[in-house]
mmCIF file of C-alpha atoms in Angstrom:
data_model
loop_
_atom_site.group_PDB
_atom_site.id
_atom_site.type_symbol
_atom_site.label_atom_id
_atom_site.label_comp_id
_atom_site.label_asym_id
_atom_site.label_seq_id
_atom_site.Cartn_x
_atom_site.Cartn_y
_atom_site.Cartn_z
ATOM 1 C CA UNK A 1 -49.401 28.617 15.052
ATOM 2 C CA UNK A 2 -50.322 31.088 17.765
ATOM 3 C CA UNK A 3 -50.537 34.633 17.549
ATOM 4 C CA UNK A 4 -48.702 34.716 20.455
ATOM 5 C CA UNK A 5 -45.736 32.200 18.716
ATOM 6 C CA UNK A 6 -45.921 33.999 15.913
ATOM 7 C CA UNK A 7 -44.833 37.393 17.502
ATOM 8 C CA UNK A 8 -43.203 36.407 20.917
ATOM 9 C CA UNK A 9 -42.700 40.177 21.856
ATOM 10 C CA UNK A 10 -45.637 40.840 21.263
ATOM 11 C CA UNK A 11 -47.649 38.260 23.071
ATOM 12 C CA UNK A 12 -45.068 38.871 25.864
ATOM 13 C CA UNK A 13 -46.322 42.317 26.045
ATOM 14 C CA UNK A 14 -50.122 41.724 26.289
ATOM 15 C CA UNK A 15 -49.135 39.682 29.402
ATOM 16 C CA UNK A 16 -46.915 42.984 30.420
ATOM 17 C CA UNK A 17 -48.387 42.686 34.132
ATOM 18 C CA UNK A 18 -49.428 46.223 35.331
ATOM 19 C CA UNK A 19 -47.596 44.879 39.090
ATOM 20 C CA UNK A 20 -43.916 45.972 37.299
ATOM 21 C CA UNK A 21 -45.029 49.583 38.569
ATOM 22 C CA UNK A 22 -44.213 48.011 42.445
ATOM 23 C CA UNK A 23 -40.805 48.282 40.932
ATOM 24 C CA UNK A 24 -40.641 52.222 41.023
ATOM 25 C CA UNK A 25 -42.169 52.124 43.989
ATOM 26 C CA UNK A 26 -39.694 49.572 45.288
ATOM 27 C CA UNK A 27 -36.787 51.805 43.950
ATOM 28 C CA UNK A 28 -37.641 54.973 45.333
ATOM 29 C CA UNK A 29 -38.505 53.928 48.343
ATOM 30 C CA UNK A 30 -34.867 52.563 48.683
ATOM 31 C CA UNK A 31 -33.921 56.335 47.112
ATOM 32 C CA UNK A 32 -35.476 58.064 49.968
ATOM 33 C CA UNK A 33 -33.863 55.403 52.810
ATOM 34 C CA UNK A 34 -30.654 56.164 51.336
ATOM 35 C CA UNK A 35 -31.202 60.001 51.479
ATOM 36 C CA UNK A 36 -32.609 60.137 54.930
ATOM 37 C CA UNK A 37 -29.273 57.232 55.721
ATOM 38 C CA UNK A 38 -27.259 60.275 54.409
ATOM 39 C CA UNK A 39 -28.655 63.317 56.222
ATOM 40 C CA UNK A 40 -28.699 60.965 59.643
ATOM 41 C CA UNK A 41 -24.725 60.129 59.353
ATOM 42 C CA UNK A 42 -23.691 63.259 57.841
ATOM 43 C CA UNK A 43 -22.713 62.044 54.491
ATOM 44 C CA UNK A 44 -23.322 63.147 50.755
ATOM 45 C CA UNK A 45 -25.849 62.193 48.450
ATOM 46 C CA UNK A 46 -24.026 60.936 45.992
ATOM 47 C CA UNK A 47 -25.246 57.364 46.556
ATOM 48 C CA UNK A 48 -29.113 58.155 46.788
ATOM 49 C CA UNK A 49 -28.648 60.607 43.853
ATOM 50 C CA UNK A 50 -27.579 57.869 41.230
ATOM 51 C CA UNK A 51 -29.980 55.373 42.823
ATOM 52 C CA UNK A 52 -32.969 58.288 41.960
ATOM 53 C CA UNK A 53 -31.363 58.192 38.437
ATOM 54 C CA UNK A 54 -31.451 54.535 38.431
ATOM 55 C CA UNK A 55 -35.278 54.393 39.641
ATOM 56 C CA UNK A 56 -36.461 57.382 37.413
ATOM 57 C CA UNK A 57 -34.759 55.216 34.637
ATOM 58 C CA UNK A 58 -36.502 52.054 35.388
ATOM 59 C CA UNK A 59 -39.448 53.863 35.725
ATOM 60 C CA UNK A 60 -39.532 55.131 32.954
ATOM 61 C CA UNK A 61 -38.878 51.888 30.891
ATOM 62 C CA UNK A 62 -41.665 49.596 32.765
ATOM 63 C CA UNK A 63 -44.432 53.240 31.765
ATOM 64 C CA UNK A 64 -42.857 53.057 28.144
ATOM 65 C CA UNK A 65 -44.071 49.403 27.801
ATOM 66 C CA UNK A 66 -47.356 49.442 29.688
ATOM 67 C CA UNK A 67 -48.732 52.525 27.614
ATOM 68 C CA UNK A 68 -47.183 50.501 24.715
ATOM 69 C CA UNK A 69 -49.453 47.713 26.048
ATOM 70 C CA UNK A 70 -51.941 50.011 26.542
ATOM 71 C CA UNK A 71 -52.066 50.800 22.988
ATOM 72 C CA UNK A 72 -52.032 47.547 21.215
ATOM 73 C CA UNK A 73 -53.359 45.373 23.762
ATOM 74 C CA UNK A 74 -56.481 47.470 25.674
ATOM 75 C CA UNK A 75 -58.036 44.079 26.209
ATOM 76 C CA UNK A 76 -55.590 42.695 28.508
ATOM 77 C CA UNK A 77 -55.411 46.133 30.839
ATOM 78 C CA UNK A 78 -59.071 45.855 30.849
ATOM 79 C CA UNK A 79 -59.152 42.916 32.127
ATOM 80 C CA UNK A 80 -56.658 43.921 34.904
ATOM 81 C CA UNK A 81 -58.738 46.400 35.718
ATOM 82 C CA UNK A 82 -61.428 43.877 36.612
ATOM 83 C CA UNK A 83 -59.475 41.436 38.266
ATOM 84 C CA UNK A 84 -59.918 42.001 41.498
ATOM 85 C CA UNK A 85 -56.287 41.608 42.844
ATOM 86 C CA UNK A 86 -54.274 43.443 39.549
ATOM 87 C CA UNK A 87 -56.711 46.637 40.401
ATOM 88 C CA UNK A 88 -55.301 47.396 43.284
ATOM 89 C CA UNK A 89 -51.682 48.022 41.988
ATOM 90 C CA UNK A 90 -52.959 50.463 39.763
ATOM 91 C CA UNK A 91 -52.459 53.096 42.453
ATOM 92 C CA UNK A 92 -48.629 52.186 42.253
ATOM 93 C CA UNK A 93 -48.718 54.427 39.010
ATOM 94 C CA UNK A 94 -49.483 57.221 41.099
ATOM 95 C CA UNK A 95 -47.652 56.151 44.406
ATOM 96 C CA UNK A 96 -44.516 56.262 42.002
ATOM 97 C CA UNK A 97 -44.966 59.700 40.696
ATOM 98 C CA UNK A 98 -45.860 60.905 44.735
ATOM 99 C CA UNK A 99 -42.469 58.661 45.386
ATOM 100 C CA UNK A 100 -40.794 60.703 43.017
ATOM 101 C CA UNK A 101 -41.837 64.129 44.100
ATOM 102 C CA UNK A 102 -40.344 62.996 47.386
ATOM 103 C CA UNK A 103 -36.907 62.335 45.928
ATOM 104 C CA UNK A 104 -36.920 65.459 44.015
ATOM 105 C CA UNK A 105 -38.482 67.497 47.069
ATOM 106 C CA UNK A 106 -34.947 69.087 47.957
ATOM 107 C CA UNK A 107 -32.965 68.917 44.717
ATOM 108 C CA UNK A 108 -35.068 70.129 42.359
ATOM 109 C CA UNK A 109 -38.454 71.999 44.210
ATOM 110 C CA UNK A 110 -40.177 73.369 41.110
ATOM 111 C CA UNK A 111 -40.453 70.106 39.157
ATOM 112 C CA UNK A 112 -41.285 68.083 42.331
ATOM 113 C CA UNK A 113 -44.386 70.296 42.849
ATOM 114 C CA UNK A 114 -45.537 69.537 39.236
ATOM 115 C CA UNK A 115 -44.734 65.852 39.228
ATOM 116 C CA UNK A 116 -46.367 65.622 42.999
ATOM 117 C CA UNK A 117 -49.388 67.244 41.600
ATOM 118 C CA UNK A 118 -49.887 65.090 38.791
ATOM 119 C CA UNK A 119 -49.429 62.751 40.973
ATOM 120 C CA UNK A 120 -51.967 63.521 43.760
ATOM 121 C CA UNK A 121 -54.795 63.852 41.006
ATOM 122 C CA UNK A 122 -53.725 60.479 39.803
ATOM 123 C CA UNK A 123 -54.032 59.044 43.130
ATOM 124 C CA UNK A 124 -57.506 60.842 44.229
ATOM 125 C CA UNK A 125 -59.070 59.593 40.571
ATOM 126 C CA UNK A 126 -57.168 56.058 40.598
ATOM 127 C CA UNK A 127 -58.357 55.758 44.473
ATOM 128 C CA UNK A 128 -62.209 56.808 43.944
ATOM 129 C CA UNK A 129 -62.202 54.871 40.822
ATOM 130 C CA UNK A 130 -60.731 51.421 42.672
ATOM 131 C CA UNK A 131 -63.214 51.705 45.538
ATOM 132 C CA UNK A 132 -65.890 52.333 43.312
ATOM 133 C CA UNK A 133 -65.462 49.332 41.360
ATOM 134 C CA UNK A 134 -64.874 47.342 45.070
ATOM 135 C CA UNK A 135 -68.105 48.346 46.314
ATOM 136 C CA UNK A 136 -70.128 48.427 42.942
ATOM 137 C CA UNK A 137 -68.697 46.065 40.850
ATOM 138 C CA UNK A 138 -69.955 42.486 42.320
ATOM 139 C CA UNK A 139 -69.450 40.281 45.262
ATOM 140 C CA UNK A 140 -65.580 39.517 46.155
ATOM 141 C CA UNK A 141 -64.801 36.197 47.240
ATOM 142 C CA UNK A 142 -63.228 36.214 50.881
ATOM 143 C CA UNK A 143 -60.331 34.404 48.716
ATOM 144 C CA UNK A 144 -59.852 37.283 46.365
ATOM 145 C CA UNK A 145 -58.813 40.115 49.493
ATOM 146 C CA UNK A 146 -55.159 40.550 49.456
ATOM 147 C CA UNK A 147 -52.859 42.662 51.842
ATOM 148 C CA UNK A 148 -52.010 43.974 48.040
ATOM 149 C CA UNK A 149 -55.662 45.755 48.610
ATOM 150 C CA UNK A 150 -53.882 48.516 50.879
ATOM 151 C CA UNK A 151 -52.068 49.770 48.213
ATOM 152 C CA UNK A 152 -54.243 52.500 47.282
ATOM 153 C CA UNK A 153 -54.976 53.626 50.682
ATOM 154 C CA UNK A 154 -51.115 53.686 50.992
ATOM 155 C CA UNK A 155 -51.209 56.069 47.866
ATOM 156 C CA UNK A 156 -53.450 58.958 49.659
ATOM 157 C CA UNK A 157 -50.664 58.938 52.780
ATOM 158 C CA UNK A 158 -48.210 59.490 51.034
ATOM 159 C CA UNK A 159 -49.883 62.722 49.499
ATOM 160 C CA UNK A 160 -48.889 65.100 52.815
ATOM 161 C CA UNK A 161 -45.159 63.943 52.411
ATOM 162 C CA UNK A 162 -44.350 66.378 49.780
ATOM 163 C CA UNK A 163 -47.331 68.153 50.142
ATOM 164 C CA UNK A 164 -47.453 70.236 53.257
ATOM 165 C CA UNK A 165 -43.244 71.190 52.261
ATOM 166 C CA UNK A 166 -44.906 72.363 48.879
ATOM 167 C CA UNK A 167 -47.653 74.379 50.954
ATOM 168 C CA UNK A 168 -50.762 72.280 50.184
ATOM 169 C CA UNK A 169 -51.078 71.404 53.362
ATOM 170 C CA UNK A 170 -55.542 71.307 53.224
ATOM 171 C CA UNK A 171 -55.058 68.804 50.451
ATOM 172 C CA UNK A 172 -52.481 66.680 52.503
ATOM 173 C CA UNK A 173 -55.098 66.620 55.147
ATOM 174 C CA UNK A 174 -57.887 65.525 52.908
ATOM 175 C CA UNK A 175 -55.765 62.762 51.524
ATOM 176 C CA UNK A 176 -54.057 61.710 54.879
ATOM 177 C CA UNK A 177 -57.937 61.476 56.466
ATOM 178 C CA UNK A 178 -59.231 59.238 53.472
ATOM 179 C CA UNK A 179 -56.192 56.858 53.704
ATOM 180 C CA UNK A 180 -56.261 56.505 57.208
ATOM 181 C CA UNK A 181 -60.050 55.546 57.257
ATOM 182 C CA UNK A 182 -59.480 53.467 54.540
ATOM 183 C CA UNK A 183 -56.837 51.539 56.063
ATOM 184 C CA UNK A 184 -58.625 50.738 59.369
ATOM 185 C CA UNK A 185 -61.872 49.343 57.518
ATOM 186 C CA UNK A 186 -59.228 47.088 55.063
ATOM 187 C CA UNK A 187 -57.135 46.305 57.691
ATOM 188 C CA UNK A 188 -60.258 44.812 59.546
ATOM 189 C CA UNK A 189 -61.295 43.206 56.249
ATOM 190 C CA UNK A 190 -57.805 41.591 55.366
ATOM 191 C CA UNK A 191 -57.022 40.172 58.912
ATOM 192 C CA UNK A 192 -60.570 38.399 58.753
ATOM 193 C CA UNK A 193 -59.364 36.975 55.924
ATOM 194 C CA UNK A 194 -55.911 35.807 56.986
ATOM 195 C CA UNK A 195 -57.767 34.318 60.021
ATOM 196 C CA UNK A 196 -60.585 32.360 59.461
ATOM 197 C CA UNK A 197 -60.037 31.589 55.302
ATOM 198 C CA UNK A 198 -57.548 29.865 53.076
ATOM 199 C CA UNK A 199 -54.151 30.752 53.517
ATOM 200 C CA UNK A 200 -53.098 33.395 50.838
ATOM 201 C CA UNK A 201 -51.572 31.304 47.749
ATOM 202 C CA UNK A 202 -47.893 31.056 46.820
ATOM 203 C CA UNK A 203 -47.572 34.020 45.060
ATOM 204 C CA UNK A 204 -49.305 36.212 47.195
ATOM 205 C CA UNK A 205 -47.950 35.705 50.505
ATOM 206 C CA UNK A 206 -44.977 38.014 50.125
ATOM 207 C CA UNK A 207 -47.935 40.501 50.347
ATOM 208 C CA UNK A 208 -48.447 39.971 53.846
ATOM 209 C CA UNK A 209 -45.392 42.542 54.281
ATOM 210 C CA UNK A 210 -47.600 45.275 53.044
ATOM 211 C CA UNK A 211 -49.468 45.499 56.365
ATOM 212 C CA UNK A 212 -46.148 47.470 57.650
ATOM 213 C CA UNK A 213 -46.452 50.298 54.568
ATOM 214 C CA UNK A 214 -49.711 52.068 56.161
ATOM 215 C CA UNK A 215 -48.489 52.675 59.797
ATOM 216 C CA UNK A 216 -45.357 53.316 58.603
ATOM 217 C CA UNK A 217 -46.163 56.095 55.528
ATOM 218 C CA UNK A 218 -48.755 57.328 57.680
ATOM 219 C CA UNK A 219 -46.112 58.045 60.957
ATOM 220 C CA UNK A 220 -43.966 60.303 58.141
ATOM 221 C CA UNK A 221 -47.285 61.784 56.782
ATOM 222 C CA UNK A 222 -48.188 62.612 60.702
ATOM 223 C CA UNK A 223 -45.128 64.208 61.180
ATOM 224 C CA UNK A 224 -45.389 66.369 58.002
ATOM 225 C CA UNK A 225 -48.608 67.407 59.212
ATOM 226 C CA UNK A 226 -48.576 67.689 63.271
ATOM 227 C CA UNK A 227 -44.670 68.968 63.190
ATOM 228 C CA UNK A 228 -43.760 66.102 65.449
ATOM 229 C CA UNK A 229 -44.505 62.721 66.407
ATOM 230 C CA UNK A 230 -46.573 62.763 69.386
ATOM 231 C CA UNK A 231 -48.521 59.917 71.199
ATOM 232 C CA UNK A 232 -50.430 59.355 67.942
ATOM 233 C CA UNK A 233 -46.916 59.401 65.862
ATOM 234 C CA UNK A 234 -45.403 56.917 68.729
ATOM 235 C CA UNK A 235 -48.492 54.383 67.805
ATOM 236 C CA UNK A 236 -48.552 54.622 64.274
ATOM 237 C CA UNK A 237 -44.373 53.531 64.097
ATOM 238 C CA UNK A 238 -45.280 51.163 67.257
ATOM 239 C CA UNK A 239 -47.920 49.092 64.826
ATOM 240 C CA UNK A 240 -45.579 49.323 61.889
ATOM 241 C CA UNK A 241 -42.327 47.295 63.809
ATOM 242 C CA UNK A 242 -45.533 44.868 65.732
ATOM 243 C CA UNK A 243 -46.748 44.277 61.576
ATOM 244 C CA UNK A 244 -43.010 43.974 60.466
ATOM 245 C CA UNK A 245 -42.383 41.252 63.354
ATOM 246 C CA UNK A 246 -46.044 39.371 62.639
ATOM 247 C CA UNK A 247 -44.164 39.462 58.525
ATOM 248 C CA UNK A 248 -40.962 37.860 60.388
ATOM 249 C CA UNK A 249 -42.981 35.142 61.850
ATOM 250 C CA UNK A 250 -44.139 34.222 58.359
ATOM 251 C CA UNK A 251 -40.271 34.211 56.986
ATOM 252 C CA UNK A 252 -39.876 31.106 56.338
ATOM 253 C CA UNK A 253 -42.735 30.432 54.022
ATOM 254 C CA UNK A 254 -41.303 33.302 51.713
ATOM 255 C CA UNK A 255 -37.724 31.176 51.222
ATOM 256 C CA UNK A 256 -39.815 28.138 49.593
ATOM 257 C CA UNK A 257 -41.786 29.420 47.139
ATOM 258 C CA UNK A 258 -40.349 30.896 43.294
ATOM 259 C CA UNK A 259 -39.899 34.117 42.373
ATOM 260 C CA UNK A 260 -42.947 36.339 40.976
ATOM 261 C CA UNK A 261 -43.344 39.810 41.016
ATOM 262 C CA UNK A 262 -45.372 39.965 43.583
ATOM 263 C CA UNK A 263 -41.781 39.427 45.528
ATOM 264 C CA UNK A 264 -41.525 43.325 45.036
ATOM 265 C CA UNK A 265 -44.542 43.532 47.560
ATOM 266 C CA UNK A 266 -41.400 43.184 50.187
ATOM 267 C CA UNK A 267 -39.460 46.074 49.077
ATOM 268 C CA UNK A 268 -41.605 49.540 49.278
ATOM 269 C CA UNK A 269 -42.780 48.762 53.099
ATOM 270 C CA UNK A 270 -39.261 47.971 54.183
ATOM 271 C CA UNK A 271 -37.964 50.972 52.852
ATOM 272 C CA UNK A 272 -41.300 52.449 54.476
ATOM 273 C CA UNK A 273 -40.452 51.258 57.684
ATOM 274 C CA UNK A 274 -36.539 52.349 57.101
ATOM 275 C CA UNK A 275 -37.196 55.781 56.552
ATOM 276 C CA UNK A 276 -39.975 55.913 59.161
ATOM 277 C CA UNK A 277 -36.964 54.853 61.777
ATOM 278 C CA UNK A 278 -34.388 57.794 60.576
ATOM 279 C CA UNK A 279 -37.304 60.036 60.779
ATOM 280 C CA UNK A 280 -38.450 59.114 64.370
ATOM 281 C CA UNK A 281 -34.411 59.484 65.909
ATOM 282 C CA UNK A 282 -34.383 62.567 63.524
ATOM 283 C CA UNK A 283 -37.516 63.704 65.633
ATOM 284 C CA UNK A 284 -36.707 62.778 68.834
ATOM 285 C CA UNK A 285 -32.800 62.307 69.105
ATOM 286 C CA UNK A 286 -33.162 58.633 69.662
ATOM 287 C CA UNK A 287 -30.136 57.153 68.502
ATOM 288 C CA UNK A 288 -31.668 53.743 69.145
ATOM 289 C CA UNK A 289 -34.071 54.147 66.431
ATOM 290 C CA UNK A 290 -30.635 55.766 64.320
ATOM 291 C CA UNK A 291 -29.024 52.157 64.379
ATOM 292 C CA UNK A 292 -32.623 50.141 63.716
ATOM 293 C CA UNK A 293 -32.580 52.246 60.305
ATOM 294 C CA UNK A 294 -29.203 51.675 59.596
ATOM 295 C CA UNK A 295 -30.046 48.189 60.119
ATOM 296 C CA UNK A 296 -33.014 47.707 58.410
ATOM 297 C CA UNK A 297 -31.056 49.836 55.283
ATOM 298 C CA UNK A 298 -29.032 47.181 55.310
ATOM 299 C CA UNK A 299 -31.667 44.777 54.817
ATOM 300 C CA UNK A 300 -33.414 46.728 52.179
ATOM 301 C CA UNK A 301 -30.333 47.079 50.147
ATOM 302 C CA UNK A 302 -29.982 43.362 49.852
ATOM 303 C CA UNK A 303 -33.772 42.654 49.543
ATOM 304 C CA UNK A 304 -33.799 45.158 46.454
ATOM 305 C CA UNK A 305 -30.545 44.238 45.103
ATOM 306 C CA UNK A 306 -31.540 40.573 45.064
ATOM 307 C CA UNK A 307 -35.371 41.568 43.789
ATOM 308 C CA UNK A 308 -33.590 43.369 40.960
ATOM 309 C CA UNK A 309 -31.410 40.562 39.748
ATOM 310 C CA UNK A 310 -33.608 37.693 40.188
ATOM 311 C CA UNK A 311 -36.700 40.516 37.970
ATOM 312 C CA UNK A 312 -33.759 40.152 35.140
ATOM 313 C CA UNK A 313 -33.236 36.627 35.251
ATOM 314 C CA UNK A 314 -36.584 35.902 35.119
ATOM 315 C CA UNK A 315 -37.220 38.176 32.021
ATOM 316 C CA UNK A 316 -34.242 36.568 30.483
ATOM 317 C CA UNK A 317 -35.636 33.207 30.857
ATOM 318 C CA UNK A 318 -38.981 33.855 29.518
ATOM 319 C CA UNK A 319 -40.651 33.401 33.177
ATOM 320 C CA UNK A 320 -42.035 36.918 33.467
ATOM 321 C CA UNK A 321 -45.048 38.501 30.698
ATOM 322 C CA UNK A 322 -46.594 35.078 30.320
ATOM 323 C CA UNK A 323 -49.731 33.544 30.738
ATOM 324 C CA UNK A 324 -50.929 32.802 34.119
#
């Protein structure tokens, strides 16, 4: 009998896949849409406060068992480490505590500053440590570049967000300025890809909706930093609806394929793109950009909702932590 057979749990969690920390990032992002929903109608925050409780919670429990895998199975993160698709979710860690600082920023300021900067240092080491091993590890296959590779440039923009409110603003601009370059030589890099190599396999293609996340995070990061939007601001949420629409095109490919976790790929950039859209009418009075929020909150509520149930079935059925 297998080891694994032999203690189910515990072969489950050496399969623990370090892409459940898309989940907090999924969940706060739908925190923040809901709080910047409630500050653009005038209503409480009674709803995005229990959803923040809610993600913290979640959080929490995916952290609790991947330090547990950590622990008794440093094999298996080592080898996500080196795989060169799982490394680039690593940054979610840190997007997640950034995410959080966020959510925090107005109801509790003093713990948001400490949580945002553990979780800018965790970002800048996670993000010079994942390009390192990109450019020094060995040769990538044009097969093995991912939309999913964005994610830690997405980490550095989000860095200004809470961090020029909190008064760092020379270390927002440090992190904004890395990000941004980082996501103009991968966004070269991964359209290559898309257009002249194999189409992304079944599992991966809901990643094509992270090309909306870096416009997007980088139009709120632009407005922390320049005090408004600007021509640069208008381009930055300009690309981020062009990539959204590009991710529509591709819609129908999403509805045949099973669930995986990567599904939770879909769930930070809408909320990305939701919050960017409350922010820009906040910015400019546009109440046409009020109702494309409201709209695409609508969306995001039923994308996580649904993301959410069909995470639990799939645990319940033994179809998530396996062997791939």
């Amino acid at each position: 009998m297998s080891s694994v057979e032999a203690h189910p749990v515990e072969g489950r969690l050496a399969h623990f896949p370090v892409t459940f920390f898309a989940v907090g990032m999924g969940m706060l992002g739908l925190t923040i849409a809901l709080h910047a929903a409630e500050l653009a109608h005038g209503r409480g925050a009674e709803v995005s406060t229990f959803v923040l409780g809610l993600s913290l919670g979640m959080i929490g429990l995916v952290s609790f068992f991947y330090l547990l895998k950590l622990l008794l199975h440093p094999g298996a993160v080592s080898a996500e480490w080196h795989h060169p698709v799982r490394i680039a979710f690593f940054p979610a860690i840190s997007i997640s505590l950034l995410l959080a600082s966020v959510a925090l920023l107005e109801r509790a300021p003093e713990i948001a500053r400490w949580v945002w900067m553990a979780g800018a240092v965790l970002q800048g080491g996670l993000a010079l440590s994942v390009i390192s091993a990109w450019i020094g590890h060995r040769p990538f296959q044009p097969g093995q570049l991912t939309p999913a590779w964005f994610i830690p440039a997405v980490g550095n923009v989000i860095v200004p967000i809470a961090g020029v409110p909190l008064g760092h603003v020379e270390i927002a601009w440090l992190f904004f300025s890395g990000g941004l370059l980082f996501w103009i030589v991968l966004l070269t890099l991964v359209m290559n890809r898309l257009m002249f190599h194999d189409p992304l396999p079944g599992k991966m293609v809901p990643t094509l909706m992270i090309l909306v996340a870096p416009p997007a995070v980088s139009y709120l990061a632009w407005l922390r930093l320049a005090g408004e939007g600007g021509a640069f601001g208008h381009i930055l949420l300009s690309v981020a609806y062009v990539f959204a629409a590009i991710v529509v095109t591709q819609a129908a490919k999403f509805l045949k394929m099973p669930f995986a976790m990567s599904w939770w790929a879909l769930s930070f950039p809408l909320a990305a793109l939701t919050i960017a859209s409350f922010a820009h009418a906040s910015a400019v009075g546009s109440e046409a950009h009020l109702w494309i929020g409201t709209g695409l909150l609508g969306l995001l509520v039923l994308v996580v909702s649904a993301l959410v149930l069909c995470t639990g079935l799939g645990i319940w059925r033994n179809e998530i932590c396996i062997a791939e």
